[in-house]
PDB file of C-alpha atoms in Angstrom:
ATOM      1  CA  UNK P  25      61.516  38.040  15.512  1.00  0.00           C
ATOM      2  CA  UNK P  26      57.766  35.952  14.759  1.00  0.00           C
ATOM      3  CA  UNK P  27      57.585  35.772  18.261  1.00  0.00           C
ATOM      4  CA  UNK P  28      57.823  38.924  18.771  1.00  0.00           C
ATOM      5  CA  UNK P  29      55.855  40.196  16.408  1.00  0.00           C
ATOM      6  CA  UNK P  30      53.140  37.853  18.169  1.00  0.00           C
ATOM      7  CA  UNK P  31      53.292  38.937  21.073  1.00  0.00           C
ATOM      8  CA  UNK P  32      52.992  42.762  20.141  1.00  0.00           C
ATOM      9  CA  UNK P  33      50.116  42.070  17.805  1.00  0.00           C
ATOM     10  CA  UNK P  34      48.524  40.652  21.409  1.00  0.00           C
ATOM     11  CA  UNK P  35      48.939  44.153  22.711  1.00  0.00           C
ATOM     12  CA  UNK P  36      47.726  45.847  19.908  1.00  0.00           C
ATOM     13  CA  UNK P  37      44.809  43.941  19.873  1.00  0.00           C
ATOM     14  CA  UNK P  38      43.542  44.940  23.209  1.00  0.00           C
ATOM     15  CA  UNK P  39      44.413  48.922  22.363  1.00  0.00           C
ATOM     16  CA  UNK P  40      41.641  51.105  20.715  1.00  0.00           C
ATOM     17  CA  UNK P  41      41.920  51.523  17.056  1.00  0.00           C
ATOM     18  CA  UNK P  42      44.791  49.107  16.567  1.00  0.00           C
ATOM     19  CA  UNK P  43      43.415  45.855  14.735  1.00  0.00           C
ATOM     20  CA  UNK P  44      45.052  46.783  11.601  1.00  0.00           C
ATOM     21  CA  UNK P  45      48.431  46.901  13.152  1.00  0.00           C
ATOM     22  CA  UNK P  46      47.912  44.146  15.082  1.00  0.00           C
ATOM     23  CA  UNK P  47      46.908  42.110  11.656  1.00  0.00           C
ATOM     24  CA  UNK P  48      49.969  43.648   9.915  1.00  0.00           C
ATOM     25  CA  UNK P  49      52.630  41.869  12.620  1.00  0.00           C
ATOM     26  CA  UNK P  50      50.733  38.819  12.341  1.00  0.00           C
ATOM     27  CA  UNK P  51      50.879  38.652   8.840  1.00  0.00           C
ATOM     28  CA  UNK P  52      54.447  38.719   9.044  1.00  0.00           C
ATOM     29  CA  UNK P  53      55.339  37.108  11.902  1.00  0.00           C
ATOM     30  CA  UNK P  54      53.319  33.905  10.027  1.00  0.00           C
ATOM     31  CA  UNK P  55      55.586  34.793   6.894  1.00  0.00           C
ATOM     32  CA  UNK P  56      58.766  34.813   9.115  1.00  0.00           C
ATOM     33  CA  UNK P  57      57.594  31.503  11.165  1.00  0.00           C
ATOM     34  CA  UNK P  58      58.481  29.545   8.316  1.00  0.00           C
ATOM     35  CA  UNK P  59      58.124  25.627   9.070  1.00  0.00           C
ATOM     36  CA  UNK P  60      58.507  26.206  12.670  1.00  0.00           C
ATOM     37  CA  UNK P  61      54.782  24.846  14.068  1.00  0.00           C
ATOM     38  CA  UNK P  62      54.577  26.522  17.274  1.00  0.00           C
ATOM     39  CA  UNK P  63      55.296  29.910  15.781  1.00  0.00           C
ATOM     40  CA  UNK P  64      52.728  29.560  13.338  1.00  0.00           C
ATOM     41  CA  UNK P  65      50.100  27.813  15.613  1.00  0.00           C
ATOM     42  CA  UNK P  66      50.544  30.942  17.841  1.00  0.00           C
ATOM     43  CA  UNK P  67      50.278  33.519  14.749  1.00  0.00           C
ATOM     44  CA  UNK P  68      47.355  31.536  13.750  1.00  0.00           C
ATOM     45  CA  UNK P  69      45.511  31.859  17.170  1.00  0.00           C
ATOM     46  CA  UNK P  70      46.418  35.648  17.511  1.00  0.00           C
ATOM     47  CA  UNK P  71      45.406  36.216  13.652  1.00  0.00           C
ATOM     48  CA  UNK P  72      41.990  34.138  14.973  1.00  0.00           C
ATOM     49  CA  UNK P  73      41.676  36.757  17.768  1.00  0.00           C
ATOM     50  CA  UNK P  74      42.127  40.050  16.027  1.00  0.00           C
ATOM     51  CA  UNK P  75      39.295  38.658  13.216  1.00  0.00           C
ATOM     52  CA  UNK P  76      37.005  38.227  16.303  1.00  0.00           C
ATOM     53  CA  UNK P  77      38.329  41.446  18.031  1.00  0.00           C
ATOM     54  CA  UNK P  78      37.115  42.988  14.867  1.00  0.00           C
ATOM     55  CA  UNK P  79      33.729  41.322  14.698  1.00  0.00           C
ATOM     56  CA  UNK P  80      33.296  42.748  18.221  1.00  0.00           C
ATOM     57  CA  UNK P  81      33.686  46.273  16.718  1.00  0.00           C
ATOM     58  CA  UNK P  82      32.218  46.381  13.579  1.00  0.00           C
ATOM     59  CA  UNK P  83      29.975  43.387  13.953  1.00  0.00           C
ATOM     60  CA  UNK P  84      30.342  42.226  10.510  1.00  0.00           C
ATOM     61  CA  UNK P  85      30.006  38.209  10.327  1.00  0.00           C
ATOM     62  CA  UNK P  86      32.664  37.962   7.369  1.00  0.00           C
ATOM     63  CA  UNK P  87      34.901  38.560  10.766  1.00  0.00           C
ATOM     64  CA  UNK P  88      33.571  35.549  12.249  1.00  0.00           C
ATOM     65  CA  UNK P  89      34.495  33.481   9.329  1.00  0.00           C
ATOM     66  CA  UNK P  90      37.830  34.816   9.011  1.00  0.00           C
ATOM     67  CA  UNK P  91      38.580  33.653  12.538  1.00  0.00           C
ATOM     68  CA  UNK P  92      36.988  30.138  12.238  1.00  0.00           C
ATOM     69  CA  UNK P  93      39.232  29.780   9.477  1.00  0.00           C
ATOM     70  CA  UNK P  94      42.344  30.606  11.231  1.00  0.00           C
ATOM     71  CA  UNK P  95      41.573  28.154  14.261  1.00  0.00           C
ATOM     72  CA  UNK P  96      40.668  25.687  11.710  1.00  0.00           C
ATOM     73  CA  UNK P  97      44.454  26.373   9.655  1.00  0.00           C
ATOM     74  CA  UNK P  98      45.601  26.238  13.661  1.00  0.00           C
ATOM     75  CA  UNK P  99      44.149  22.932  14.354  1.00  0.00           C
ATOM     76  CA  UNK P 100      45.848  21.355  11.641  1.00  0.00           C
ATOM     77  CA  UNK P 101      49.122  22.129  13.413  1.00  0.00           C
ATOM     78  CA  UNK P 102      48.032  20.502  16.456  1.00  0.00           C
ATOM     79  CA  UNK P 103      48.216  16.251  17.600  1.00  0.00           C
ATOM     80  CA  UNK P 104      45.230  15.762  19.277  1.00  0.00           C
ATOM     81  CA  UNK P 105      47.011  14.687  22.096  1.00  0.00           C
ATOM     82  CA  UNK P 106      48.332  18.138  22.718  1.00  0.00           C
ATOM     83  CA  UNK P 107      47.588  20.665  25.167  1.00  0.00           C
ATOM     84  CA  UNK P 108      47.093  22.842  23.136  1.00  0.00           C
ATOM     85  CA  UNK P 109      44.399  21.267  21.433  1.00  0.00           C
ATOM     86  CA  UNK P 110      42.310  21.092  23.823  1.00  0.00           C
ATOM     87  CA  UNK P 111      42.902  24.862  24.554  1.00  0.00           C
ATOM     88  CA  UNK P 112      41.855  25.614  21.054  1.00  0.00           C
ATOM     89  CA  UNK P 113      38.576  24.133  20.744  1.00  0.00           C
ATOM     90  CA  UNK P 114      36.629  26.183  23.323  1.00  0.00           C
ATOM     91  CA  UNK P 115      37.768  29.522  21.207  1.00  0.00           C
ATOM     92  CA  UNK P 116      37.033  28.083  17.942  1.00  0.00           C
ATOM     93  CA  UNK P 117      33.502  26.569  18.555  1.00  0.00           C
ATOM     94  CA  UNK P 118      32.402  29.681  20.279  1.00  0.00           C
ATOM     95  CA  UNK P 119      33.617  31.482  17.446  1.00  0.00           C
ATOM     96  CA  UNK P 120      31.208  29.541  15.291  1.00  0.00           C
ATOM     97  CA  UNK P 121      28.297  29.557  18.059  1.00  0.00           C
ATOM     98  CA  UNK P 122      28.581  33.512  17.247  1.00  0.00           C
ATOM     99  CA  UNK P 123      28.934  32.987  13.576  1.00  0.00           C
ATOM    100  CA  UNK P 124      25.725  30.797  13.435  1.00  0.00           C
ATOM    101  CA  UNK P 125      23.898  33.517  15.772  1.00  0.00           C
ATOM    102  CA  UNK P 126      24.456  35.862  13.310  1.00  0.00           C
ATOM    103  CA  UNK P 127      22.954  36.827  10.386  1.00  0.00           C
ATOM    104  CA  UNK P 128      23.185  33.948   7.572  1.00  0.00           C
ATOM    105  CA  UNK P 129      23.617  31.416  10.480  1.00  0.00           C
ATOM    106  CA  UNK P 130      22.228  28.594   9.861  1.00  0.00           C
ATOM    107  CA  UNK P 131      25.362  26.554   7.532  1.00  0.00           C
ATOM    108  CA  UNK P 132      27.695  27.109  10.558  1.00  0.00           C
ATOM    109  CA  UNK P 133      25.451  25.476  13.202  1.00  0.00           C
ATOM    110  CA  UNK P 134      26.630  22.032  12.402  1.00  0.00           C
ATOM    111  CA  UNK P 135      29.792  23.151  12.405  1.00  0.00           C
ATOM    112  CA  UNK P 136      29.805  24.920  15.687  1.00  0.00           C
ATOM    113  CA  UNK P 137      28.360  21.302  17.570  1.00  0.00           C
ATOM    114  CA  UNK P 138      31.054  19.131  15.942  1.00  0.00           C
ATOM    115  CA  UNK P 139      33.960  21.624  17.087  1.00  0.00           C
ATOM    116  CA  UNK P 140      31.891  21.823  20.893  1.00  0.00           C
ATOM    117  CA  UNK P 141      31.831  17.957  20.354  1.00  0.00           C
ATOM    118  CA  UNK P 142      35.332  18.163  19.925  1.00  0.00           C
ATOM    119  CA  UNK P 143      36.050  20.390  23.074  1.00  0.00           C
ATOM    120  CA  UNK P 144      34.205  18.507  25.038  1.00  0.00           C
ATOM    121  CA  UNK P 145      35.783  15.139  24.330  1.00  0.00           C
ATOM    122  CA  UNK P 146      39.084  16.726  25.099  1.00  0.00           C
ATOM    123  CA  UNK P 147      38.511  16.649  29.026  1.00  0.00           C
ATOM    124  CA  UNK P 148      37.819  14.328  31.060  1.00  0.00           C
ATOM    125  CA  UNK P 149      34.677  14.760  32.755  1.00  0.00           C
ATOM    126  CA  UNK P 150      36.116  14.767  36.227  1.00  0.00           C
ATOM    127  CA  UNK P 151      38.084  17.902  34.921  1.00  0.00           C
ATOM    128  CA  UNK P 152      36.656  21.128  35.716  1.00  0.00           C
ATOM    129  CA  UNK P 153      36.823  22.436  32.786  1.00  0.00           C
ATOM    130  CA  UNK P 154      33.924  19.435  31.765  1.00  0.00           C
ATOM    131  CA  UNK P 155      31.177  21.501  32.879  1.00  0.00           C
ATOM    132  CA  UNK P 156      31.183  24.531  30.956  1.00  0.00           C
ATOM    133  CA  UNK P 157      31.898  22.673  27.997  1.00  0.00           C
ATOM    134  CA  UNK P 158      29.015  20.249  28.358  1.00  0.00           C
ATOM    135  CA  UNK P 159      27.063  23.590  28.738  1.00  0.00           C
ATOM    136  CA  UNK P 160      28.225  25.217  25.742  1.00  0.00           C
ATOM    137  CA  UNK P 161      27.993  22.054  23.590  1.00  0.00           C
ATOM    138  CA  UNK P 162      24.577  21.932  24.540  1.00  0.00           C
ATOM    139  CA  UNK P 163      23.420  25.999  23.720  1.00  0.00           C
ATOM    140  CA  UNK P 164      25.128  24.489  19.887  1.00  0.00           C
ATOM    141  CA  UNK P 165      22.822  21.828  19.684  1.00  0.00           C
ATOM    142  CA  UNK P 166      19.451  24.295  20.845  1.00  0.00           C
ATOM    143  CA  UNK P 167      20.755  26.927  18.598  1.00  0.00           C
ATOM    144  CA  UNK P 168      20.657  24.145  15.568  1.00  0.00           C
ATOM    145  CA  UNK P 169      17.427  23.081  16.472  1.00  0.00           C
ATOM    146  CA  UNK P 170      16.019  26.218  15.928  1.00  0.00           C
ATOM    147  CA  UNK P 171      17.290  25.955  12.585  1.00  0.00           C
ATOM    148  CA  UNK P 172      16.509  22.080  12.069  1.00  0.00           C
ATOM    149  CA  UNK P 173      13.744  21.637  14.335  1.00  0.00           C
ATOM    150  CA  UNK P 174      15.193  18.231  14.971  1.00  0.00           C
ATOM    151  CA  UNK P 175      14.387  16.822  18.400  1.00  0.00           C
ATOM    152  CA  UNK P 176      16.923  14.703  18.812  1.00  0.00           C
ATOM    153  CA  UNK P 177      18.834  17.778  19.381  1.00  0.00           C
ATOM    154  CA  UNK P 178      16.780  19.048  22.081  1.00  0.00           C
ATOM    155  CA  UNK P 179      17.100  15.358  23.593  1.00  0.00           C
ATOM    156  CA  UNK P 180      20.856  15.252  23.804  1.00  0.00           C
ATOM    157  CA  UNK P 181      20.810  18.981  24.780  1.00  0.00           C
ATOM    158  CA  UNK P 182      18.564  17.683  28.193  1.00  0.00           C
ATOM    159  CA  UNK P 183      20.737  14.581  28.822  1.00  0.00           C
ATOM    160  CA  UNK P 184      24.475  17.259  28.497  1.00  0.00           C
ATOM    161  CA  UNK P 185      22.862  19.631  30.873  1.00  0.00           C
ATOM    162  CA  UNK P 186      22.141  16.686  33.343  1.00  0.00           C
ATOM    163  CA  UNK P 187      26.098  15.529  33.184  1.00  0.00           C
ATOM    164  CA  UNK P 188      26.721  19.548  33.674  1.00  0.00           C
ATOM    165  CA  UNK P 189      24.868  19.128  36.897  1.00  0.00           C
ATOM    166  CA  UNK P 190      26.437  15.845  38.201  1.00  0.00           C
ATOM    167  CA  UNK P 191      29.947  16.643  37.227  1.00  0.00           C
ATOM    168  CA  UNK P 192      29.635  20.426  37.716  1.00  0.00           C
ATOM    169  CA  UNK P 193      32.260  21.667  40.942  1.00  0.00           C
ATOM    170  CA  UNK P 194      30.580  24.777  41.335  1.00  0.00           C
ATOM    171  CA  UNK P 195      27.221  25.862  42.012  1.00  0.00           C
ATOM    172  CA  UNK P 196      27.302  28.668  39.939  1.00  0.00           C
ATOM    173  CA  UNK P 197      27.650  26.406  37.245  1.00  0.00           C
ATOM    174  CA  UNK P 198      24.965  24.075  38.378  1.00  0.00           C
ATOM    175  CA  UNK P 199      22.691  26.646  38.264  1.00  0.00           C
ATOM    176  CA  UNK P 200      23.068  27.636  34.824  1.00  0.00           C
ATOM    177  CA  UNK P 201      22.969  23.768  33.750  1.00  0.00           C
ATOM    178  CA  UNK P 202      19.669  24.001  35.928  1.00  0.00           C
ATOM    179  CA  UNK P 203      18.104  26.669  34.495  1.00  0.00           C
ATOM    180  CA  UNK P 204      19.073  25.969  30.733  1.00  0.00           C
ATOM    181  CA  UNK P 205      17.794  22.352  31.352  1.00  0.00           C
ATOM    182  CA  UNK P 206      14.140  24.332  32.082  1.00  0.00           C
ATOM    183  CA  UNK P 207      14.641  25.939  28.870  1.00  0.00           C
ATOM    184  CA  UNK P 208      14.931  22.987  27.323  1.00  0.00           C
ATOM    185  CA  UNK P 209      11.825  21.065  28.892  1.00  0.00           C
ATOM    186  CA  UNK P 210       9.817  24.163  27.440  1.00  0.00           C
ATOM    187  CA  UNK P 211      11.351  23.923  24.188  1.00  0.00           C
ATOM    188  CA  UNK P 212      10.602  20.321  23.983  1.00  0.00           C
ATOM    189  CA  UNK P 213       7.016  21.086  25.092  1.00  0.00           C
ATOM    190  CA  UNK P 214       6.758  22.508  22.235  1.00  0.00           C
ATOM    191  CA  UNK P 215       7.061  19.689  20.117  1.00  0.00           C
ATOM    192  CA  UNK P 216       5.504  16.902  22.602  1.00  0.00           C
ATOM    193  CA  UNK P 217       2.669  19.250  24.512  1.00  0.00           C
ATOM    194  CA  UNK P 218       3.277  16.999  27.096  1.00  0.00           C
ATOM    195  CA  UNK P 219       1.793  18.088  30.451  1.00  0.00           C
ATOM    196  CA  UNK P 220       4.811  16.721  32.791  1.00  0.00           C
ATOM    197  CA  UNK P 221       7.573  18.669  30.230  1.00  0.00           C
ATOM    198  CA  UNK P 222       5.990  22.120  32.041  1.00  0.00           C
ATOM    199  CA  UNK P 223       6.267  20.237  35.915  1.00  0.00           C
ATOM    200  CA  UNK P 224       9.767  19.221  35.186  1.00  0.00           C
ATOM    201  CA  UNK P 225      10.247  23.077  33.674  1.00  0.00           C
ATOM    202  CA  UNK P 226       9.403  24.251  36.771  1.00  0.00           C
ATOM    203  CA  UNK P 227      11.279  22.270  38.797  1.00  0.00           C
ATOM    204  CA  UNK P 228      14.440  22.528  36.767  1.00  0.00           C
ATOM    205  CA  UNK P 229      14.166  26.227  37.825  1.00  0.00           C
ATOM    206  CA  UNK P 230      13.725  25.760  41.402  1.00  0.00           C
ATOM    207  CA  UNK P 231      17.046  23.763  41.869  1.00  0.00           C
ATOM    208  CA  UNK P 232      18.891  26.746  39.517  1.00  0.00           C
ATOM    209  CA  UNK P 233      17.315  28.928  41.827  1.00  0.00           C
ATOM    210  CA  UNK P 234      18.601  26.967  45.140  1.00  0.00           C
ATOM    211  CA  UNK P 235      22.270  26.680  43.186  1.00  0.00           C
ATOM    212  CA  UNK P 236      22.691  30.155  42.636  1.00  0.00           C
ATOM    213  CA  UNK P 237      21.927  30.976  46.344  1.00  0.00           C
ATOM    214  CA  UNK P 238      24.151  27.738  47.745  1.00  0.00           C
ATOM    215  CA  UNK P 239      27.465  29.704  48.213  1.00  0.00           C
ATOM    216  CA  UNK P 240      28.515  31.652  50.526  1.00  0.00           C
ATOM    217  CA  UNK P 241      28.596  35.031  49.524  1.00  0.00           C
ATOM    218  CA  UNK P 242      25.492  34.427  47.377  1.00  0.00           C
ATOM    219  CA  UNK P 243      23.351  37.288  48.362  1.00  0.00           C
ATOM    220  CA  UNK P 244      26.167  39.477  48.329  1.00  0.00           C
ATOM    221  CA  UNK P 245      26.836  38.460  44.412  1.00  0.00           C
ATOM    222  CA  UNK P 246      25.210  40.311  42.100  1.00  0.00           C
ATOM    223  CA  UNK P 247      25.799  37.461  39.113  1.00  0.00           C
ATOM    224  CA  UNK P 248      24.210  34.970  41.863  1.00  0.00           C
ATOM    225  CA  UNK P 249      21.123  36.925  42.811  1.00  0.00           C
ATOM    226  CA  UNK P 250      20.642  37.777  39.032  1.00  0.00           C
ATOM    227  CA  UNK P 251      20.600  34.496  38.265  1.00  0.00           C
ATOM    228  CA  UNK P 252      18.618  33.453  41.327  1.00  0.00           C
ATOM    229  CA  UNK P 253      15.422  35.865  40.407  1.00  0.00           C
ATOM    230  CA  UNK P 254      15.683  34.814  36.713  1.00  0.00           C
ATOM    231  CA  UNK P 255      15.048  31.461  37.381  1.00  0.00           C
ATOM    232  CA  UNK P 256      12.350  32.444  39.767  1.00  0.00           C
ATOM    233  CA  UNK P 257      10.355  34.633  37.460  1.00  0.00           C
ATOM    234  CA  UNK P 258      10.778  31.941  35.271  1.00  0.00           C
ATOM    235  CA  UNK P 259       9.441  29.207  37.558  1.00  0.00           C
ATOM    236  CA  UNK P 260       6.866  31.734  38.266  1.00  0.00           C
ATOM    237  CA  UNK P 261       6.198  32.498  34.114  1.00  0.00           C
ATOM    238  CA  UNK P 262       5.397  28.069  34.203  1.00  0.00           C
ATOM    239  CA  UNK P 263       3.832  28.229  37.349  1.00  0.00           C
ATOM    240  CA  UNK P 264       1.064  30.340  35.862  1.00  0.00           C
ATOM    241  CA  UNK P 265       0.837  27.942  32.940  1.00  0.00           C
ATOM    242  CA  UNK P 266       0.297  25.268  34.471  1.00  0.00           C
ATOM    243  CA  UNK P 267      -2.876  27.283  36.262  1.00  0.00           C
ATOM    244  CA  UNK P 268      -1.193  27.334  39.781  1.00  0.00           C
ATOM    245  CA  UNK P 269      -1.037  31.261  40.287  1.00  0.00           C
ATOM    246  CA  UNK P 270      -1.223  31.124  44.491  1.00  0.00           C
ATOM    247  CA  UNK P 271       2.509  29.029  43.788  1.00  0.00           C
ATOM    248  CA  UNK P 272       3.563  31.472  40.821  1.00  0.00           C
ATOM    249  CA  UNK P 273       2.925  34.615  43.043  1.00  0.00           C
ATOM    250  CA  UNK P 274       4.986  33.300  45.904  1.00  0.00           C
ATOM    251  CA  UNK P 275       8.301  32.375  43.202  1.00  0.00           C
ATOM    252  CA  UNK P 276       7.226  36.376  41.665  1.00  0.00           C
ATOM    253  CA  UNK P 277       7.515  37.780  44.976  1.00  0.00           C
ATOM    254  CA  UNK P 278      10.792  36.073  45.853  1.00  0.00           C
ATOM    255  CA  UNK P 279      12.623  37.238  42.343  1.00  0.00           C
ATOM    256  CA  UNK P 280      11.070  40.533  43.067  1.00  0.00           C
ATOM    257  CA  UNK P 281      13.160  40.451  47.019  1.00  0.00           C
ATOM    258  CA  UNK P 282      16.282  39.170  45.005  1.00  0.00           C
ATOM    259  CA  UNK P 283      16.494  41.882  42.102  1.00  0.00           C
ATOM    260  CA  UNK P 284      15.742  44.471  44.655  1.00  0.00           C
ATOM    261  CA  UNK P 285      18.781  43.712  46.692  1.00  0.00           C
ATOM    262  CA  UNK P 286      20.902  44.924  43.443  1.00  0.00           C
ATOM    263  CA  UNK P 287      21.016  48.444  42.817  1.00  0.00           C
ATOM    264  CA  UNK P 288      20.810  48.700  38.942  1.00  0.00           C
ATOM    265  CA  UNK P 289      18.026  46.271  38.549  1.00  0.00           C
ATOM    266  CA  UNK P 290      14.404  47.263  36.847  1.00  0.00           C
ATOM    267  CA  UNK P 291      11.659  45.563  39.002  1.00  0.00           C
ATOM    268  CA  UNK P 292       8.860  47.520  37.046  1.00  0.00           C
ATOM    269  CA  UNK P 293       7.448  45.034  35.309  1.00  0.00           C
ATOM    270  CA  UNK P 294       7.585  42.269  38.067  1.00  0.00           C
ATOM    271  CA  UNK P 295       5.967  44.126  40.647  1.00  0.00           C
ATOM    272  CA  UNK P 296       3.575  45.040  38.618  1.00  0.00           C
ATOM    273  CA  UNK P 297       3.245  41.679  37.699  1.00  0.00           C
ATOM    274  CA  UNK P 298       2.706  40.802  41.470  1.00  0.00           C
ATOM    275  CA  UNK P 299       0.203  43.388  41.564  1.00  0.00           C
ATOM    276  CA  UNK P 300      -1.693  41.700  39.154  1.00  0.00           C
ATOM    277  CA  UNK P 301      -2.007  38.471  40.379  1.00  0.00           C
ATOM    278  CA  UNK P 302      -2.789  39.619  44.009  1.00  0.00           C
ATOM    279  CA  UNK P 303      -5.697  41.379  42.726  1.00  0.00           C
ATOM    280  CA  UNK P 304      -6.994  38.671  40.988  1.00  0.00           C
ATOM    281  CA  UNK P 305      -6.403  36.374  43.478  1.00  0.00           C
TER     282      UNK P 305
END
C-alpha cells in the first residue's frame, strides 16, 4: 500500500491545487514503509518534491528548507555506491542553490557547493551527465562569492567551467560553460582590475557564441539563437569597455540579426544601441 500511496502522491503533485493531498499520502505511505529503505527513500524524495512543488507556488523559502531536509533524511538511506545516490544529489543541491537565492540565503550557500561537490563526484567525467554538473557546481560557488567575496571561489568556478568545456558532449552545453566562464573573468575583474581578465571576457563569449550556432539545426532553435545573441551583446557590452567600439558594433549588429530571427524577441534596446554607436562612429 506505501507504494502506492507514492506513486499517487506523484500524480497529485503535478495536478492544480493538490499539494496537500499529495503531502497527506506521503505522510502515510512513510508511516506504512516501516523499516523497508526503498519505500521510505522513495516517500522521502516525493515528500522532497511536493515541499519544492509548493515553493514554486507560494514562493515561501520555509518550502525550500523543508525539501532540503527530506533529501538530506533520503540520503541517509542511501550507500554511496548506489544509483540512486547519485540521482539524488542533482535535486537536492539545486534545491539549496534556490534556497540560498532566496531571501535569507546566505547560511545555505555552503551547503548548496558541498551537496554540488557531492553530485559532481558521483560521475565520472567521461559521463554525460559530468557537464551539467560541473556547471551547476560552479553557479554554487559564484552565488557564495557574492556572499563571501572570496576569490578562491571565483578561481575554482573558472577552472569547473573549463572541464565543462573539455568534457562537455554537446555544444549546447559548451556554450553555456563558455559564456558563464565570461561571467566569471568579469567578476574576477572586479577584484584584480586586470586588463587581460576583460580580453579573455570577450573571448570566452565569442566561442559561446560559435557553440550555440555549431549544430545543425542551430538557427532554427530558438534556445540556440537566444543564447547565441546573448553572448554577442555581451561580447559587444566588453568590447566597448575595452574602448574598441568599430569591433563592439559589428558583435551588436550580429545579436541584433540573431534575436530578430525569433518572433517574440524585444530588439528595442539593441538597435537602438546600434544606432548609437554608428552615429558616433
Amino acid at each position: 500500500m506505501a507504494r502506492v500511496r507514492v506513486e499517487l502522491a506523484a500524480g497529485l503533485r503535478e495536478l492544480p491545487g493538490r499539494l496537500d493531498e499529495a503531502s497527506v499520502q506521503l505522510a502515510a505511505a512513510l508511516d506504512e514503509a516501516g523499516g523497508d529503505p526503498g519505500l521510505r527513500l522513495a516517500g522521502l524524495v516525493g515528500l522532497a518534491r511536493v515541499h519544492r512543488a509548493r515553493y514554486a507556488r507560494d514562493g515561501d523559502p520555509a518550502a525550500l528548507e523543508a525539501a532540503a531536509d527530506a533529501y538530506a533524511r533520503a540520503r541517509r538511506l542511501i550507500p554511496r555506491d548506489g544509483l540512486a545516490y547519485g540521482e539524488l544529489l542533482p535535486e537536492w543541491g539545486e534545491t539549496l542553490l534556490d534556497r540560498a537565492r532566496a531571501e535569507g540565503g546566505r547560511p545555505f550557500a555552503s551547503a548548496a557547493v558541498r551537496v554540488l561537490r557531492e553530485s559532481r563526484a558521483a560521475v565520472p567525467r567521461s559521463d554525460p551527465r559530468a557537464g551539467p554538473r560541473l556547471l551547476r557546481l560552479a553557479v554554487g560557488l559564484r552565488l557564495r562569492h557574492t556572499y563571501e567575496g572570496d576569490l578562491v571561489d571565483l578561481r575554482e568556478a573558472e577552472y569547473l567551467l573549463e572541464l565543462a568545456v573539455r568534457h562537455g558532449p554537446h555544444p549546447m552545453d559548451r556554450a553555456r560553460a563558455w559564456r558563464d566562464h565570461g561571467d566569471v573573468q568579469l567578476e574576477i575583474h572586479a577584484h584584480t582590475h586586470a586588463p587581460d581578465r576583460l580580453d579573455r571576457a570577450a573571448d570566452s563569449y565569442r566561442r559561446a557564441w560559435r557553440a550555440a550556432l555549431e549544430p545543425d539545426d542551430a538557427t532554427s532553435d530558438p534556445a540556440a539563437l537566444e543564447l547565441a545573441a546573448l553572448a554577442q551583446q555581451l561580447r559587444a557590452e566588453v568590447l566597448e569597455r575595452l574602448s574598441r567600439p568599430r569591433a563592439a558594433l559589428d558583435a551588436y549588429r550580429t545579436a541584433l540579426t540573431l534575436l530578430s530571427r525569433l518572433p517574440t524577441s524585444d530588439t528595442g534596446p539593441l538597435r537602438a544601441r546600434v544606432q548609437a554607436l554608428e552615429a558616433a562612429l
